[in-house]
PDB file of C-alpha atoms and ligand atoms in Angstrom:
ATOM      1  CA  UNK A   4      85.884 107.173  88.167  1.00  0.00           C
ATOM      2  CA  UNK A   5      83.453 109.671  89.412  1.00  0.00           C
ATOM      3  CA  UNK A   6      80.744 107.313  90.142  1.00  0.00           C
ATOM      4  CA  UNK A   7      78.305 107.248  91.765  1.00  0.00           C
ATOM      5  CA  UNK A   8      77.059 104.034  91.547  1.00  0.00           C
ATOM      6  CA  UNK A   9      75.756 102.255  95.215  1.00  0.00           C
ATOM      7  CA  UNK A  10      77.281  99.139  95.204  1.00  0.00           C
ATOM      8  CA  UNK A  11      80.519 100.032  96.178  1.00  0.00           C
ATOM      9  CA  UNK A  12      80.414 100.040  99.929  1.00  0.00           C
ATOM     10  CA  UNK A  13      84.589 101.278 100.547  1.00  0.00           C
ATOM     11  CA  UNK A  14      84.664 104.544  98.647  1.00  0.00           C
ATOM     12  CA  UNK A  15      81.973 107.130  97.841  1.00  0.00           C
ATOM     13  CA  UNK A  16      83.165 109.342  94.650  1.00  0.00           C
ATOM     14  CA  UNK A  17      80.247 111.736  95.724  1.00  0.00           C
ATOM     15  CA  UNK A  18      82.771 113.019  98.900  1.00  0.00           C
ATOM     16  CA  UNK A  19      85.905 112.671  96.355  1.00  0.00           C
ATOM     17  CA  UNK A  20      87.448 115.446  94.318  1.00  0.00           C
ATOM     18  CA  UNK A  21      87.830 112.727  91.636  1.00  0.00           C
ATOM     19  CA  UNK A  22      90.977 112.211  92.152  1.00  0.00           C
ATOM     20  CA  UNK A  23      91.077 109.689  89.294  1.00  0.00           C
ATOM     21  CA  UNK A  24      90.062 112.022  86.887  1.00  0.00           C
ATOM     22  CA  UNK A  25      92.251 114.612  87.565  1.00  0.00           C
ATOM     23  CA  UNK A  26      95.527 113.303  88.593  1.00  0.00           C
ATOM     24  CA  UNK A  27      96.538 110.572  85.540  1.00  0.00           C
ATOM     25  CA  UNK A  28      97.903 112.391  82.936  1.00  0.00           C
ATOM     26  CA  UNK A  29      96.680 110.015  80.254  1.00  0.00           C
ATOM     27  CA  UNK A  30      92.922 108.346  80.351  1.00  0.00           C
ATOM     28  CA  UNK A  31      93.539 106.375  77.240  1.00  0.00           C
ATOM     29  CA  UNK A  32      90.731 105.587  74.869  1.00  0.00           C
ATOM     30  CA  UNK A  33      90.104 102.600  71.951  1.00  0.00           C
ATOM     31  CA  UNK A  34      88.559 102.928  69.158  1.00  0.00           C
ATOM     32  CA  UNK A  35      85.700 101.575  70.576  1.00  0.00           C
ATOM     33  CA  UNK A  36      85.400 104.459  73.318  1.00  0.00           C
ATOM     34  CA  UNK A  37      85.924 107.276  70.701  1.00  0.00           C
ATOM     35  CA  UNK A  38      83.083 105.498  68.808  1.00  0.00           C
ATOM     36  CA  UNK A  39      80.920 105.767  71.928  1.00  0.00           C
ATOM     37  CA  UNK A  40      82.061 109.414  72.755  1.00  0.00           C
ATOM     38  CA  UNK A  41      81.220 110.403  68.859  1.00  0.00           C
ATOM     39  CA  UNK A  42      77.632 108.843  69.255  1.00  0.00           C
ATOM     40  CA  UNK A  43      77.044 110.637  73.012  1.00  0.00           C
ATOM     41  CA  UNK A  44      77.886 114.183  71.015  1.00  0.00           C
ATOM     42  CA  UNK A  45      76.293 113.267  67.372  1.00  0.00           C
ATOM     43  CA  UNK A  46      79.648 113.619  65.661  1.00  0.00           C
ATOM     44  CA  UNK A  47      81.460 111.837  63.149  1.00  0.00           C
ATOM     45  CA  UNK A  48      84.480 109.551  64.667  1.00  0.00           C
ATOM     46  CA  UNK A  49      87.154 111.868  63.227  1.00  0.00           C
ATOM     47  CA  UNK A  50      85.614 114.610  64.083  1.00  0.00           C
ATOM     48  CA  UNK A  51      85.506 113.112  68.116  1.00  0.00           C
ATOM     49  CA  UNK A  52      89.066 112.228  67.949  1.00  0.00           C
ATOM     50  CA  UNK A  53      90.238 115.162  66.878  1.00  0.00           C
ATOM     51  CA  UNK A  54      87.960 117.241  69.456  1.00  0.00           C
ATOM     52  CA  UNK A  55      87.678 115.032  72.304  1.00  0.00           C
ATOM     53  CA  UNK A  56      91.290 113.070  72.123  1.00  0.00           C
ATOM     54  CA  UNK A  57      94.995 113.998  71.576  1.00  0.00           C
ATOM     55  CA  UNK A  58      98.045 111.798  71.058  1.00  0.00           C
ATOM     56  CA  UNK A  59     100.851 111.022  73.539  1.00  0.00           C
ATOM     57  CA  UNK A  60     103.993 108.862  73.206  1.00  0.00           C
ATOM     58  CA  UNK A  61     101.163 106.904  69.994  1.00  0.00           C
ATOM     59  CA  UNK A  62      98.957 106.602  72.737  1.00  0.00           C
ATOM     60  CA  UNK A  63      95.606 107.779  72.007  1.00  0.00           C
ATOM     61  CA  UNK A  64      94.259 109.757  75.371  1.00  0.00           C
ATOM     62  CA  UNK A  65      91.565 112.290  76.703  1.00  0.00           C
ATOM     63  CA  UNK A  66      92.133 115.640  76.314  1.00  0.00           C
ATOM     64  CA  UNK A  67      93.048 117.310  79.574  1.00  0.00           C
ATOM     65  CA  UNK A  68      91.786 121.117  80.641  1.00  0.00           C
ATOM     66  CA  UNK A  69      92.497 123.220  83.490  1.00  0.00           C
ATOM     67  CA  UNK A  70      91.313 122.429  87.098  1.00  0.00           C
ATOM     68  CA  UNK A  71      90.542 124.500  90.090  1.00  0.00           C
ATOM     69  CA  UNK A  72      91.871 122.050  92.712  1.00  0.00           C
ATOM     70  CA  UNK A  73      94.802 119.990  90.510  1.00  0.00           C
ATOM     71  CA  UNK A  74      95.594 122.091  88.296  1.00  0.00           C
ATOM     72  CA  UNK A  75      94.440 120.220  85.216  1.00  0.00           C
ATOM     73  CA  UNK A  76      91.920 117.634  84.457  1.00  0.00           C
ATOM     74  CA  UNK A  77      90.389 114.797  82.360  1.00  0.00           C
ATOM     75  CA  UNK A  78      88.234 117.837  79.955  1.00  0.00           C
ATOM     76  CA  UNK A  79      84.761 115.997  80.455  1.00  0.00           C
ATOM     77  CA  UNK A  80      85.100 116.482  84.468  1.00  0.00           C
ATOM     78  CA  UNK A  81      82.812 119.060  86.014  1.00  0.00           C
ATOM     79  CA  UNK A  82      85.330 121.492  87.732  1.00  0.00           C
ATOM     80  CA  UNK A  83      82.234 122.267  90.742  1.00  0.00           C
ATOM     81  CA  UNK A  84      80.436 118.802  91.011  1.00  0.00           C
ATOM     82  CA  UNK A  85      83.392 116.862  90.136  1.00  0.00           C
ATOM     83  CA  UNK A  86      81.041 114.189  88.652  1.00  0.00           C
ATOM     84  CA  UNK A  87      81.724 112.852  85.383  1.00  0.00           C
ATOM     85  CA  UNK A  88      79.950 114.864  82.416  1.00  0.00           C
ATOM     86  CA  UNK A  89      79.599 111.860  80.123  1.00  0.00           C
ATOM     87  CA  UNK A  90      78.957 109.409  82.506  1.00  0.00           C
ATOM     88  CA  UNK A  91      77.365 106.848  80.218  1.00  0.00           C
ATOM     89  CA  UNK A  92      79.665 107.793  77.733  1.00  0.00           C
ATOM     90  CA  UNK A  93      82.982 107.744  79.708  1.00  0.00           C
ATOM     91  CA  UNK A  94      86.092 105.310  77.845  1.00  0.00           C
ATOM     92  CA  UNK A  95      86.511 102.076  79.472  1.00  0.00           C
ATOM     93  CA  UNK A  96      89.429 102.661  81.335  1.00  0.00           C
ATOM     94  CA  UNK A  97      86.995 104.819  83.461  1.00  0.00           C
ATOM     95  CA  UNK A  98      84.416 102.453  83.784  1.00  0.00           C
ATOM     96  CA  UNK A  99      86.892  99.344  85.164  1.00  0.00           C
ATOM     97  CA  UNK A 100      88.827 102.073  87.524  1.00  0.00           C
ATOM     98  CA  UNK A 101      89.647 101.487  90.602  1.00  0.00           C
ATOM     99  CA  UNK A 102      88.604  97.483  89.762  1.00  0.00           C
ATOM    100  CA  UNK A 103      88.471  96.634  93.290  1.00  0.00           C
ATOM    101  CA  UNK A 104      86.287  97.532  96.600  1.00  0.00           C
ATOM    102  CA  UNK A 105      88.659  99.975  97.603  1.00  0.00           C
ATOM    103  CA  UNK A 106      90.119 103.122  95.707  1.00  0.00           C
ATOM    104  CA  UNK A 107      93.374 104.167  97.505  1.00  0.00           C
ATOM    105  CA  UNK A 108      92.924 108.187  96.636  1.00  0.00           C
ATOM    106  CA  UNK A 109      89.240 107.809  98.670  1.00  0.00           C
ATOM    107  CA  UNK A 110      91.391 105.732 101.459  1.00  0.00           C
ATOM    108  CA  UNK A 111      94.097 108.893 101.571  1.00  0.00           C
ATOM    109  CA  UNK A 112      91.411 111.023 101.196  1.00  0.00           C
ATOM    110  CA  UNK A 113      89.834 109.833 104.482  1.00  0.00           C
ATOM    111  CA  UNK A 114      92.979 109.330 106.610  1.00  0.00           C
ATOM    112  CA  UNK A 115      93.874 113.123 106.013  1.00  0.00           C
ATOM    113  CA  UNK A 116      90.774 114.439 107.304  1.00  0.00           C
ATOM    114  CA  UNK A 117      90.579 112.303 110.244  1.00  0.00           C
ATOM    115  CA  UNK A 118      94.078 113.372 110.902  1.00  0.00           C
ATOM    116  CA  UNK A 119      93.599 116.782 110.425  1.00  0.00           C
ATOM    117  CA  UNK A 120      90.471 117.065 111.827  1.00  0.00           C
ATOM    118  CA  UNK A 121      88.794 118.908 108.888  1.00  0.00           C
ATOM    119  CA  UNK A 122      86.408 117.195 106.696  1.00  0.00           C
ATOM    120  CA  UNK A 123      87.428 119.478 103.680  1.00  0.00           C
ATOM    121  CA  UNK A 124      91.457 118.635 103.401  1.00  0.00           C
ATOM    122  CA  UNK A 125      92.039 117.629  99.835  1.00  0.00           C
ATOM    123  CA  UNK A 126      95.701 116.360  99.929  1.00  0.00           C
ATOM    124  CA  UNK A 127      97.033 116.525  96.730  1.00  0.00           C
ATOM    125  CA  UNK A 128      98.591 113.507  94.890  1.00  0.00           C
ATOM    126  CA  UNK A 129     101.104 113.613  92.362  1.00  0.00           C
ATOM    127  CA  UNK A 130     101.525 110.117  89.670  1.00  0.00           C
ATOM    128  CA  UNK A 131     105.269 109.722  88.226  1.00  0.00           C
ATOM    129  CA  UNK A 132     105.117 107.160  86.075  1.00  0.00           C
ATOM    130  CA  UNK A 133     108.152 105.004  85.478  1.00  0.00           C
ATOM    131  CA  UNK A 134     109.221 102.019  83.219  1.00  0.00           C
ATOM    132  CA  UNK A 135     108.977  98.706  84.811  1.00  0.00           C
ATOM    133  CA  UNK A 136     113.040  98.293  84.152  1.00  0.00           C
ATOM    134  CA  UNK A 137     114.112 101.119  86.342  1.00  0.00           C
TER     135      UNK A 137
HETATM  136  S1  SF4 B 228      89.580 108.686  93.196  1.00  0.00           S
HETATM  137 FE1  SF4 B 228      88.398 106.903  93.921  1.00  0.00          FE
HETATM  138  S2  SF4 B 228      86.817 107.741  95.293  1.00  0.00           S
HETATM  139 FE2  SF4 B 228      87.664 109.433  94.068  1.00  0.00          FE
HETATM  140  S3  SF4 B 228      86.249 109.636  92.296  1.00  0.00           S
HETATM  141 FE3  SF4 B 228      87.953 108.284  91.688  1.00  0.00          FE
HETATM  142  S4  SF4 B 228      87.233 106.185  92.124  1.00  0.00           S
HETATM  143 FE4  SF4 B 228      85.912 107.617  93.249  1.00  0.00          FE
HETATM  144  S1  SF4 B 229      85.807 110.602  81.130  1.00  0.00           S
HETATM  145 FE1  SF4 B 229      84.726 111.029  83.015  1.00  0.00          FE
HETATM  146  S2  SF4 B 229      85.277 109.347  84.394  1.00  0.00           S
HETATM  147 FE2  SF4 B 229      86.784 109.376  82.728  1.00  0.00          FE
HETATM  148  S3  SF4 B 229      88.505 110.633  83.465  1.00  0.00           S
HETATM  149 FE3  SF4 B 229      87.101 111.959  82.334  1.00  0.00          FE
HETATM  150  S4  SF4 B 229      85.721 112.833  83.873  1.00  0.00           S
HETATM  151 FE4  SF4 B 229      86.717 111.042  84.769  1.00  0.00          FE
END
């Protein structure tokens, strides 16, 4: 999510809005991430939870904040760069995303503008999540 990292030949976050980090409602974290986020900021691991996380449905999950283009946002996303603010610090979830060569938001991303002609179209994306019974 918001990486810039060179390896991955199919996507480049550096032309993305992020959409990864702005469009899933929950970015959930372990124990193990809030561990990592309250070493990054020099905080205790309560006090991290409570600042940096919230609950949802007993899911622990990154606080969200308001974003210029979405709407709202993971809270640790820059709302200009759209780079990651704690990069080296980011949850796992983050780190694994998309877990293959090609993200489909970057592959959407690229279709509109050739479409449209404009290199600056952001389409925006919408997530409903459902159970896997319905
Ligand atoms: S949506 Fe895809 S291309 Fe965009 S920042 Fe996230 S991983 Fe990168
Ligand atoms: S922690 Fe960073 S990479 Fe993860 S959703 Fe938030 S801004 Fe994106």
């Amino acid at each position: 999510m918001a990486t810039t990292e060179a390896e991955r030949s199919y996507y480049d976050c550096t032309k993305c809005p992020a959409y990864c980090c702005s469009i899933y409602e929950r970015v959930q974290v372990t124990k193990r991430d809030i561990q990592r986020l309250a070493k990054h900021f020099g905080v205790d691991v309560a006090t991290a939870q409570k600042r940096f996380t919230t609950t949802w449905q007993g899911e622990q999950i990154l606080r969200r904040k308001a974003d210029p283009i979405f709407g709202k946002a993971c809270k640790f996303l820059n709302p200009e760069t759209r780079q990651c603010t704690i990069y080296h610090a980011r949850p796992l979830v983050c780190r694994e995303f998309p877990a293959r060569v090609r993200c489909a938001y970057y592959d959407l991303l690229q279709f509109e503008r050739v479409q449209q002609g404009d290199e600056t179209v952001v389409p925006l994306v919408q997530i409903t999540f459902r159970n896997g019974d319905e």
